[in-house]
Coordinates of C-alpha atoms and ligand atoms in Angstrom, one line a residue:
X144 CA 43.9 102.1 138.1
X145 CA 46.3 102.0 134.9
X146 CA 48.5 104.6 136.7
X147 CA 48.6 102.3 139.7
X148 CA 49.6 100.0 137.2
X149 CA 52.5 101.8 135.9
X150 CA 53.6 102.6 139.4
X151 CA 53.4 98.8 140.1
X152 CA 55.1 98.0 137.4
X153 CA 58.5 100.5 137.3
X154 CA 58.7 99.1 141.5
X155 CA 59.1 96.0 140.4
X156 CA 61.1 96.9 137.4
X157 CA 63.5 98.6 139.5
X158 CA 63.4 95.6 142.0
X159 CA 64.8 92.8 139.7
X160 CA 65.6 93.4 136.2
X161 CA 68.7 95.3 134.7
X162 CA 68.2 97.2 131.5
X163 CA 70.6 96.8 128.8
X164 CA 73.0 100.4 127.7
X165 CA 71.2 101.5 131.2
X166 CA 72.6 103.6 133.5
X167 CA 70.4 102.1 136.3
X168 CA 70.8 104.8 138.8
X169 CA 69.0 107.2 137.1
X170 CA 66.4 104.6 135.5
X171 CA 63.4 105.5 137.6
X172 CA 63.9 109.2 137.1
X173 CA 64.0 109.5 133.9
X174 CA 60.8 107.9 133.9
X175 CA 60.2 104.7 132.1
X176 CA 57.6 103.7 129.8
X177 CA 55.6 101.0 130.2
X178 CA 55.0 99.1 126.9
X179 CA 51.6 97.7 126.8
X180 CA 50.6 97.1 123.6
X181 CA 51.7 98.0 119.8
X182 CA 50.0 98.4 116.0
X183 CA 51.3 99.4 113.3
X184 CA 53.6 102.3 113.6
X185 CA 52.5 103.2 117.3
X186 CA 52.9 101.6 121.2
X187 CA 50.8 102.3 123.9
X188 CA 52.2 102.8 127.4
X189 CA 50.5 101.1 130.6
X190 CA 48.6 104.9 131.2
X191 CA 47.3 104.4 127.5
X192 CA 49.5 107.1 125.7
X193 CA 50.1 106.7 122.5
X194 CA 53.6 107.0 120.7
X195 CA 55.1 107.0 117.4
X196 CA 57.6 104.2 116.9
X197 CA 60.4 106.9 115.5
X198 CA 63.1 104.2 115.7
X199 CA 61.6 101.0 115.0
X200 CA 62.1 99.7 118.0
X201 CA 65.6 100.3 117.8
X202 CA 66.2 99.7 113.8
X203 CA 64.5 96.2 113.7
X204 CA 60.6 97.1 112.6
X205 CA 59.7 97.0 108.7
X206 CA 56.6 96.5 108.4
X207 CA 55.2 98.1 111.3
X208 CA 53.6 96.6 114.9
X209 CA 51.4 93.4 114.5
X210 CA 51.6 93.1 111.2
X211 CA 48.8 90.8 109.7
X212 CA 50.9 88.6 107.5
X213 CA 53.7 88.3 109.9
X214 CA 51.9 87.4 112.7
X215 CA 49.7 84.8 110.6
X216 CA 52.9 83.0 109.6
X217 CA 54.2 82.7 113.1
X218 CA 50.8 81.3 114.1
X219 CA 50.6 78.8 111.3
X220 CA 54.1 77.9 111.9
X221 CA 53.4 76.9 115.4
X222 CA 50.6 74.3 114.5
X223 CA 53.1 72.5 112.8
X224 CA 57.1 72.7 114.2
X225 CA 58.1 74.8 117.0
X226 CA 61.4 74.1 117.6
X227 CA 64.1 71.6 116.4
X228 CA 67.8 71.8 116.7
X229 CA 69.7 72.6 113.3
X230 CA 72.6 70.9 114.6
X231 CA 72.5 67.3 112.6
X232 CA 68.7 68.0 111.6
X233 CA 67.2 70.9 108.5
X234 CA 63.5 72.0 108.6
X235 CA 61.7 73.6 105.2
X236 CA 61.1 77.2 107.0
X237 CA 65.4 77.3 107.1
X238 CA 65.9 76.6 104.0
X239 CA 63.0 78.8 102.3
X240 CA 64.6 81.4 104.0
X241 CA 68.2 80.8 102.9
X242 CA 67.2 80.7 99.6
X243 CA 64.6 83.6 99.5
X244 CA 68.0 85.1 101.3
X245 CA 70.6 84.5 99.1
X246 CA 68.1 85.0 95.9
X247 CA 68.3 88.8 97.5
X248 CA 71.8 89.2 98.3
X249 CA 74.7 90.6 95.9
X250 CA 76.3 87.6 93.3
X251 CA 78.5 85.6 94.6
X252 CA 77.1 84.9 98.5
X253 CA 76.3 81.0 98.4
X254 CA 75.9 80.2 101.8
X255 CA 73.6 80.9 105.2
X256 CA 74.8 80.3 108.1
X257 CA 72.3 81.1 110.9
X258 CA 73.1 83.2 114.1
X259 CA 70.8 84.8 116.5
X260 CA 71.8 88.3 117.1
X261 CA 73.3 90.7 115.1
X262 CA 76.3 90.2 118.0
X263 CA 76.5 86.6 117.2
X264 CA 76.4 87.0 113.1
X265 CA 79.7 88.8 113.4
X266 CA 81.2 86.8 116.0
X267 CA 80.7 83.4 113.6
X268 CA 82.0 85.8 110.5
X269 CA 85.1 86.3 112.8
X270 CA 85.8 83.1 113.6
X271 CA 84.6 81.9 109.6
X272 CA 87.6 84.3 108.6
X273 CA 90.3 83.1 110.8
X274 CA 89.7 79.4 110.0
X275 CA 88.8 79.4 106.5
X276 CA 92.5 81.7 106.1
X277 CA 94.3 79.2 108.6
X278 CA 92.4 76.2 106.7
X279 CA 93.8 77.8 103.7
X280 CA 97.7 77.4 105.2
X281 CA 97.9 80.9 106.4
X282 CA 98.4 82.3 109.6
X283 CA 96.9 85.4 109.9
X284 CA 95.7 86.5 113.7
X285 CA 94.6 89.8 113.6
X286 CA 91.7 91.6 112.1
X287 CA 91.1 95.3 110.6
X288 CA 88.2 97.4 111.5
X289 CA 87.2 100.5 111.6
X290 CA 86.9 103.7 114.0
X291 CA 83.2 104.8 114.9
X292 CA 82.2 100.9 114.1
X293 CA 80.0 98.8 116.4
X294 CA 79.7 95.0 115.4
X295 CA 77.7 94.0 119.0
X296 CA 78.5 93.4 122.3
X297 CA 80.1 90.3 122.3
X298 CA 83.8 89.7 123.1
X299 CA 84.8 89.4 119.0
X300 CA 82.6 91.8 118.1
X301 CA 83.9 94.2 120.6
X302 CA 87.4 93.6 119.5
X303 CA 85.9 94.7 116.2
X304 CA 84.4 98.3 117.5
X305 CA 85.8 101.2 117.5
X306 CA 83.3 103.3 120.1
X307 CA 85.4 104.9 122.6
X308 CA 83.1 104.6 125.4
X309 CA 81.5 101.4 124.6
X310 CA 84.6 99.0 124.1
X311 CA 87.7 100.7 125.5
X312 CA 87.0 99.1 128.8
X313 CA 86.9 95.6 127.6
X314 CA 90.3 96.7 125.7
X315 CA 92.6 94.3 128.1
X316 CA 90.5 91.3 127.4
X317 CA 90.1 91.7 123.8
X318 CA 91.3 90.2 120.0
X319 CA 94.4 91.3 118.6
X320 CA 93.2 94.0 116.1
X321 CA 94.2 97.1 113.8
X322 CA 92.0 99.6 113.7
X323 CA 91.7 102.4 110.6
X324 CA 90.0 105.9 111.0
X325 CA 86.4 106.3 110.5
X326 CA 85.9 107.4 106.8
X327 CA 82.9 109.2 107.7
X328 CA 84.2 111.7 110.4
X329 CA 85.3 114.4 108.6
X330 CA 88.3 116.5 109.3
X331 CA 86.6 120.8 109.4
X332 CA 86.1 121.4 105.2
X333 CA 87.4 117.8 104.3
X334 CA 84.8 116.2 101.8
X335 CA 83.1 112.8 101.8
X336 CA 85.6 111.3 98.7
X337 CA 89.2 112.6 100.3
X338 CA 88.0 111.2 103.5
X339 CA 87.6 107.9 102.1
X340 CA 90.3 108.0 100.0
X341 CA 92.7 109.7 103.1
X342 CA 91.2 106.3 105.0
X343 CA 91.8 104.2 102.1
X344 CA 95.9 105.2 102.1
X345 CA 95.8 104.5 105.8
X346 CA 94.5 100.5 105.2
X347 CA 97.3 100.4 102.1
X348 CA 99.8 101.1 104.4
X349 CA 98.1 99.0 107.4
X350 CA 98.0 96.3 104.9
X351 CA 101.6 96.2 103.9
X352 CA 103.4 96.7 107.2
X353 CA 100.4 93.5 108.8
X354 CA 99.0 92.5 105.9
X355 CA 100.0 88.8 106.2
X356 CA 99.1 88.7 109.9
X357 CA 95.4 89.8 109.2
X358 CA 92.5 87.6 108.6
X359 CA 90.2 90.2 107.1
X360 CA 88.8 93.7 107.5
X361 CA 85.0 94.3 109.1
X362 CA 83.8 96.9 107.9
X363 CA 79.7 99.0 108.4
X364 CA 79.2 99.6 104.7
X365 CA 78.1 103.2 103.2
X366 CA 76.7 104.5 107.1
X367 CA 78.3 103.8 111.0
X368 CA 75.0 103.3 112.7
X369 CA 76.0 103.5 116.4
X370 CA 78.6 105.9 115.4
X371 CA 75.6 108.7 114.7
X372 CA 74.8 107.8 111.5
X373 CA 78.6 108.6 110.3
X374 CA 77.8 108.3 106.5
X375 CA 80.5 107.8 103.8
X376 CA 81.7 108.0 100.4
X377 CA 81.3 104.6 98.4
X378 CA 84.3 104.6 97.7
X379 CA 85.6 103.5 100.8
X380 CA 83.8 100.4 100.4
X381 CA 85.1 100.2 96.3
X382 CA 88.6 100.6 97.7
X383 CA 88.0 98.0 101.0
X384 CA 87.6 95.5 98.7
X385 CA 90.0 96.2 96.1
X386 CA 92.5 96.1 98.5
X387 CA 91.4 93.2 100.6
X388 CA 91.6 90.9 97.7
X389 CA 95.3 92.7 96.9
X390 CA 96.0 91.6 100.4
X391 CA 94.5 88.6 100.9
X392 CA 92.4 89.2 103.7
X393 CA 88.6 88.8 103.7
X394 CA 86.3 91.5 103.3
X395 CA 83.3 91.3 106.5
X396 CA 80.5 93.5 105.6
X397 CA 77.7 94.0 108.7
X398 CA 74.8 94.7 107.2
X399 CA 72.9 94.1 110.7
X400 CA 71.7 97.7 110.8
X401 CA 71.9 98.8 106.8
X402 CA 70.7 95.2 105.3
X403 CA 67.1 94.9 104.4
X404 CA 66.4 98.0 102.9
X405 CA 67.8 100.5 105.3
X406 CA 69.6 102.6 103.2
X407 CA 67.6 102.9 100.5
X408 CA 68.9 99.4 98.9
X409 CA 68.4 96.0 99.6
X410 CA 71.9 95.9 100.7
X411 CA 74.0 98.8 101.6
X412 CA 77.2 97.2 99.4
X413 CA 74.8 97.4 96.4
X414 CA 75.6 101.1 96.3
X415 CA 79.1 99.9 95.7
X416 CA 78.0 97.0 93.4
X417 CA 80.6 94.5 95.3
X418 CA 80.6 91.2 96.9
X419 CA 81.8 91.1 100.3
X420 CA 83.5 87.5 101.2
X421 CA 80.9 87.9 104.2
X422 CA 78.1 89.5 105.1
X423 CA 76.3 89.2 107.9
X424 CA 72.5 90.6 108.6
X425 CA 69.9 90.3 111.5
X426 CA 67.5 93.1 112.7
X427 CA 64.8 94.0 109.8
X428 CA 65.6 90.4 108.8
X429 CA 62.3 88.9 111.0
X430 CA 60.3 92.6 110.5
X431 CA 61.7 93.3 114.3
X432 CA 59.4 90.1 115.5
X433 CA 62.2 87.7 116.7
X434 CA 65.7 87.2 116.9
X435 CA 67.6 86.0 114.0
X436 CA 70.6 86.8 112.4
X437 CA 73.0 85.2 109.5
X438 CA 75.9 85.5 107.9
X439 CA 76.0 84.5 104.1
X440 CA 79.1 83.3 102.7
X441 CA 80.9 82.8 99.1
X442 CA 81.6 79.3 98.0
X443 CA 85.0 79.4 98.5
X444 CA 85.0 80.8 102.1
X445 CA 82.7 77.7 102.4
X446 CA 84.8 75.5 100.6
X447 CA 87.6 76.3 103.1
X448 CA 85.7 74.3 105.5
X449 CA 85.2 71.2 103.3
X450 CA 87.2 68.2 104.2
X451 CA 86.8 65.1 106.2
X452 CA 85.4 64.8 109.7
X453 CA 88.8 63.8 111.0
X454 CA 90.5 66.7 108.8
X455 CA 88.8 69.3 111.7
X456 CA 88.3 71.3 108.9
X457 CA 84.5 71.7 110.5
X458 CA 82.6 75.2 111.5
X459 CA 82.5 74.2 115.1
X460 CA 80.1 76.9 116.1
X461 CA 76.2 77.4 116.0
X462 CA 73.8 78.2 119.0
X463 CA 70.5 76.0 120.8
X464 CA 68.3 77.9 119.1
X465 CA 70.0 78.3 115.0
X466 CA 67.5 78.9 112.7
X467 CA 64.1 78.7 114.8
X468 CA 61.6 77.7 112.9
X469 CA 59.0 81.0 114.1
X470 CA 61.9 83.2 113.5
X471 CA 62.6 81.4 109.9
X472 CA 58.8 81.6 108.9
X473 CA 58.0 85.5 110.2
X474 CA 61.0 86.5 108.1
X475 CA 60.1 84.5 105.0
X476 CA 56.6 86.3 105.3
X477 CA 58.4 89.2 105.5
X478 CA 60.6 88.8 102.5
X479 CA 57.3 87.7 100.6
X480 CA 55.7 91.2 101.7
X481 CA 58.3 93.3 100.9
X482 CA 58.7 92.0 97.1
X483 CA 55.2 92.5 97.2
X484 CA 54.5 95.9 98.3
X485 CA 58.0 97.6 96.8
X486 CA 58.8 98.1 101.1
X487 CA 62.3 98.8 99.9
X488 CA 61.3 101.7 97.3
X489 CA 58.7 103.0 99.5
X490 CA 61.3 103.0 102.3
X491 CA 63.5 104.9 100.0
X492 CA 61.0 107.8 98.7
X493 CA 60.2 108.0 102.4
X494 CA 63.9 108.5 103.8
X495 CA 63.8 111.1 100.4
X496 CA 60.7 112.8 101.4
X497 CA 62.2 112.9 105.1
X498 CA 65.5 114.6 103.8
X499 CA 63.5 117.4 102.5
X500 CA 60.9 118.3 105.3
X501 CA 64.7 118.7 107.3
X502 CA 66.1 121.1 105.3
X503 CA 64.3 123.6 107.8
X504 CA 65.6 122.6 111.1
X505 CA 68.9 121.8 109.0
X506 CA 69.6 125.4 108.8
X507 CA 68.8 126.0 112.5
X508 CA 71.8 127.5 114.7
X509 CA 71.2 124.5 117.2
X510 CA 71.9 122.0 114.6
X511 CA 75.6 120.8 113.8
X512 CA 75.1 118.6 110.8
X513 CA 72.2 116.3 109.6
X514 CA 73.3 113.0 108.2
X515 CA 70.9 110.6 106.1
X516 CA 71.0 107.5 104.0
X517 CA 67.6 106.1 103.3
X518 CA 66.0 105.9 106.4
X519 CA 69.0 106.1 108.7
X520 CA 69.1 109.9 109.6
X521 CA 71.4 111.7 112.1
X522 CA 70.7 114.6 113.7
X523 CA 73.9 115.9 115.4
X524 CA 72.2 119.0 118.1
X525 CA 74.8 121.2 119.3
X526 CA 75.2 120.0 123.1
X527 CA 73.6 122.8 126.0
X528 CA 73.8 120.5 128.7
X529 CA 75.4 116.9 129.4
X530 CA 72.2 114.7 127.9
X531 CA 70.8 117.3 125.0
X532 CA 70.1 114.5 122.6
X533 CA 68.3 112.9 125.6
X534 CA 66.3 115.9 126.6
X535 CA 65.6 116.6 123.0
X536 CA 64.1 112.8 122.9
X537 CA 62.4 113.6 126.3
X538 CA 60.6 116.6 124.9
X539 CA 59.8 115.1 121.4
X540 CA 57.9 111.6 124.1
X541 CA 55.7 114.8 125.8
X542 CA 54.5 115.2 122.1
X543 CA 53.7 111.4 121.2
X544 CA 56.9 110.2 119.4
X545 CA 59.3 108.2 120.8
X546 CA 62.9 108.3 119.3
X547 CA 66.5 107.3 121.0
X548 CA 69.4 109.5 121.0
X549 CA 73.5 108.5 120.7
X550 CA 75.2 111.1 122.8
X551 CA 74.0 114.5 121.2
X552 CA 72.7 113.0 118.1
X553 CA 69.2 112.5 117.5
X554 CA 68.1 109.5 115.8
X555 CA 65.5 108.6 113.4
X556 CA 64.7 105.5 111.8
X557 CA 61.0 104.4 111.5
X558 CA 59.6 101.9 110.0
X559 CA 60.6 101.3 106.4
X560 CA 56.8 100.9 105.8
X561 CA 55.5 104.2 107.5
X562 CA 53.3 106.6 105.7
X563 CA 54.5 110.3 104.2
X564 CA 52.2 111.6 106.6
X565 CA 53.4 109.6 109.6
X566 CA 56.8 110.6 108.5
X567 CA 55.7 114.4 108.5
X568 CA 54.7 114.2 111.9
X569 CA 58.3 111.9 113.2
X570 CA 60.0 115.1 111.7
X571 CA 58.0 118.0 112.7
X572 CA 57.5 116.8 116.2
X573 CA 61.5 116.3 116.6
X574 CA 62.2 119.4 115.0
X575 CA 60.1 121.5 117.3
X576 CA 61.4 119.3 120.3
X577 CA 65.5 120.5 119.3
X578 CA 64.1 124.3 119.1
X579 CA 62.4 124.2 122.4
X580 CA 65.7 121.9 124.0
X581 CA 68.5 123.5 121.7
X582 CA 68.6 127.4 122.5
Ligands
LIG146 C1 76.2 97.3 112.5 C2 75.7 96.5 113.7 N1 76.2 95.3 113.9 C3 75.8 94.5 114.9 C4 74.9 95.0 115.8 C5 74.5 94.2 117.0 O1 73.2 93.6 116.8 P1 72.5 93.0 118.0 O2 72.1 94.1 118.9 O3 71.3 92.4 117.4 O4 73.4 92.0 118.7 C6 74.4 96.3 115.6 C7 73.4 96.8 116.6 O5 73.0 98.0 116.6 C8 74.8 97.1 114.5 O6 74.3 98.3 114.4

């Protein structure tokens, strides 16, 4: 019956809908799950398999599947608003969670402004930049970013990327942009620090052959997610913002996939202890319940937009759905739970604990380089065939866990609030999948 189910299901799957990052020719054959149902750190497929949630359901889940206190607030939130614009109208849940927000977020970030997507954060922080600068009397078109970086999928935030096969496509229909090397691939024996600082000489240059042309630098602080987990020194993001402010141009940290505790912080710039003129943040921000993203702002990028209405000095940007009440309340409950239970520390001692138990397949002869901050870990596999990360992923489903590659590196990233053992069995299970796939 369930299998008839499944079968059901994929048919009509492949029938109408269109998977995002897909390639939809081999969809079927590779076998889809079915989701049917999720708790805590585990989903169940439609033939009632059971599977480890190895990547949080693609780097959004905190507190795990279903979780009581989240799910409580989005019901008790619906007996009272549902939706309301936040164009010309505020609700309590929006600003609770702009000030739980900003109570979080590194000195100096005043402001919320509410997106839905981690896309759509940095597309508003793009177009913030540009205007507050041009508001300011300067006229600066261009923006820095860096290689390896991925901002969304979005026209601004693809002109931001710097993924090869992701964005050079779109290249022709893009924003005018200068683009850095990635401070986290390293050249063969090149160490994290000269890498930064060998990146940091290339944006001082950059910067004073286009510095007055460019509206500010977007940069993935301390780890490139969708680069493979490219870590770096923090230095780079000490001297991004030293030379920024030398420069004038703003300094756009995306937090979407390091903020809320990711990397072992709340924040990945609190490694560097700076203030970024933006930051935007989205995934772990609703516990991976809904969609909602934000970018917080200083005062004076904010005050750049103050002004009469006639002045058209106005942030003309914001979406139907801006600040949802049910998105607003699941991530003020999940705020609330994380001060409460220490999510952030636990995530860290976890990502710690994870570190260690891969030591072992570290020093296998299949495996290039393991990269980790916090709970964002890399596993780069050395490739055998065209899809090894994939088959490696393939092999570690047959064994309950379900994890996503990028190209030939193996991802983890579960849960902030998983247990040691949980976290045990994520590792062991992906470590014997590369020794059967990587020989
Ligand atoms: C750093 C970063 N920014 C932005 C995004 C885009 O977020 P979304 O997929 O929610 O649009 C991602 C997604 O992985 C990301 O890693």
């Amino acid at each position: 019956m369930a299998l008839d189910r499944t079968a059901d299901l994929i048919a009509r799957d492949a029938r109408s809908v269109w998977h995002p990052f897909t390639q939809q020719s081999r969809w079927v054959e590779d076998q889809p799950i079915v989701v049917d149902r999720a708790q805590g750190m585990y989903f169940w497929d439609t033939d009632g398999n059971k599977f480890l949630d190895g990547v949080s359901s693609l780097w959004v889940n905190v507190h795990g599947h279903r979780c009581e206190q989240v799910d409580d607030a989005i019901r008790e939130q619906l007996t009272r608003l549902d939706h309301t614009t936040f164009l010309g109208l505020t609700h309590e849940p929006g600003i609770e969670l702009a000030e739980k927000l900003l109570a979080t977020a590194p000195a100096g970030l005043t402001r919320v402004f509410y997106a839905g997507d981690g896309a759509s954060a940095v597309e508003a922080a793009i177009k913030m930049a540009y205007q507050a600068q041009s508001q300011r009397g300067e006229d600066r078109p261009y923006f820095a970013h860096v290689a390896q970086g991925y901002h969304g999928d979005t026209l601004g935030a693809v002109s931001v990327g710097g993924i090869e096969l992701f964005h050079s496509t779109y290249r022709p229909i893009l924003l005018e942009t200068r683009l850095i090397s990635s401070p986290g691939e390293l050249a063969e024996g090149q160490s994290r620090p000269d890498r930064a600082a060998a990146v940091l000489v290339e944006l001082r240059d950059l910067f004073e052959r286009d510095g007055d042309k460019i509206s500010a630098i977007v940069i993935e602080p301390m780890v490139q997610g969708a680069g493979g987990m490219l870590t770096h020194d923090v230095s780079f993001v000490r001297g991004v913002r030293e030379l920024a402010t030398e420069f004038g141009a703003l300094m756009i940290c995306d937090e979407v996939a390091t903020g809320i505790g990711r990397t072992g912080k709340m924040w990945a710039v609190n490694h560097a202890q700076i203030t970024p003129d933006l930051m935007t943040c989205g995934k772990g921000l609703t516990a991976g319940y809904l969609p909602l993203s934000a970018v917080l702002a200083t005062e004076a990028v904010y005050e750049a937009f103050l002004g009469t209405p006639a002045s058209g000095r106005t942030f003309f940007h914001g979406h139907s759905y801006t600040a949802n009440p049910l998105c607003c309340a699941a991530a003020i409950a999940s705020l609330d739970l994380m001060a409460e239970r220490d999510t952030v520390g636990h995530g860290a001692a976890i990502g710690d604990r994870m570190g260690a138990r891969l030591t072992d397949i570290g020093g296998y002869d299949g495996v290039r380089e393991i990269r980790r901050m916090g709970t964002m870990i890399g596993i780069e596999v050395q490739a055998v065939n065209e899809r090894t990360g994939f088959d490696v992923c393939q092999e570690a489903r047959r064994h309950g866990v379900w994890v996503r590659p990028l190209g030939d590196v193996v991802i983890l990233m579960p849960p902030l609030a998983i247990s040691e053992d949980q976290s045990d069995f994520l590792v062991d299970v992906v470590s014997d999948a590369i020794r059967t796939v990587v020989q």
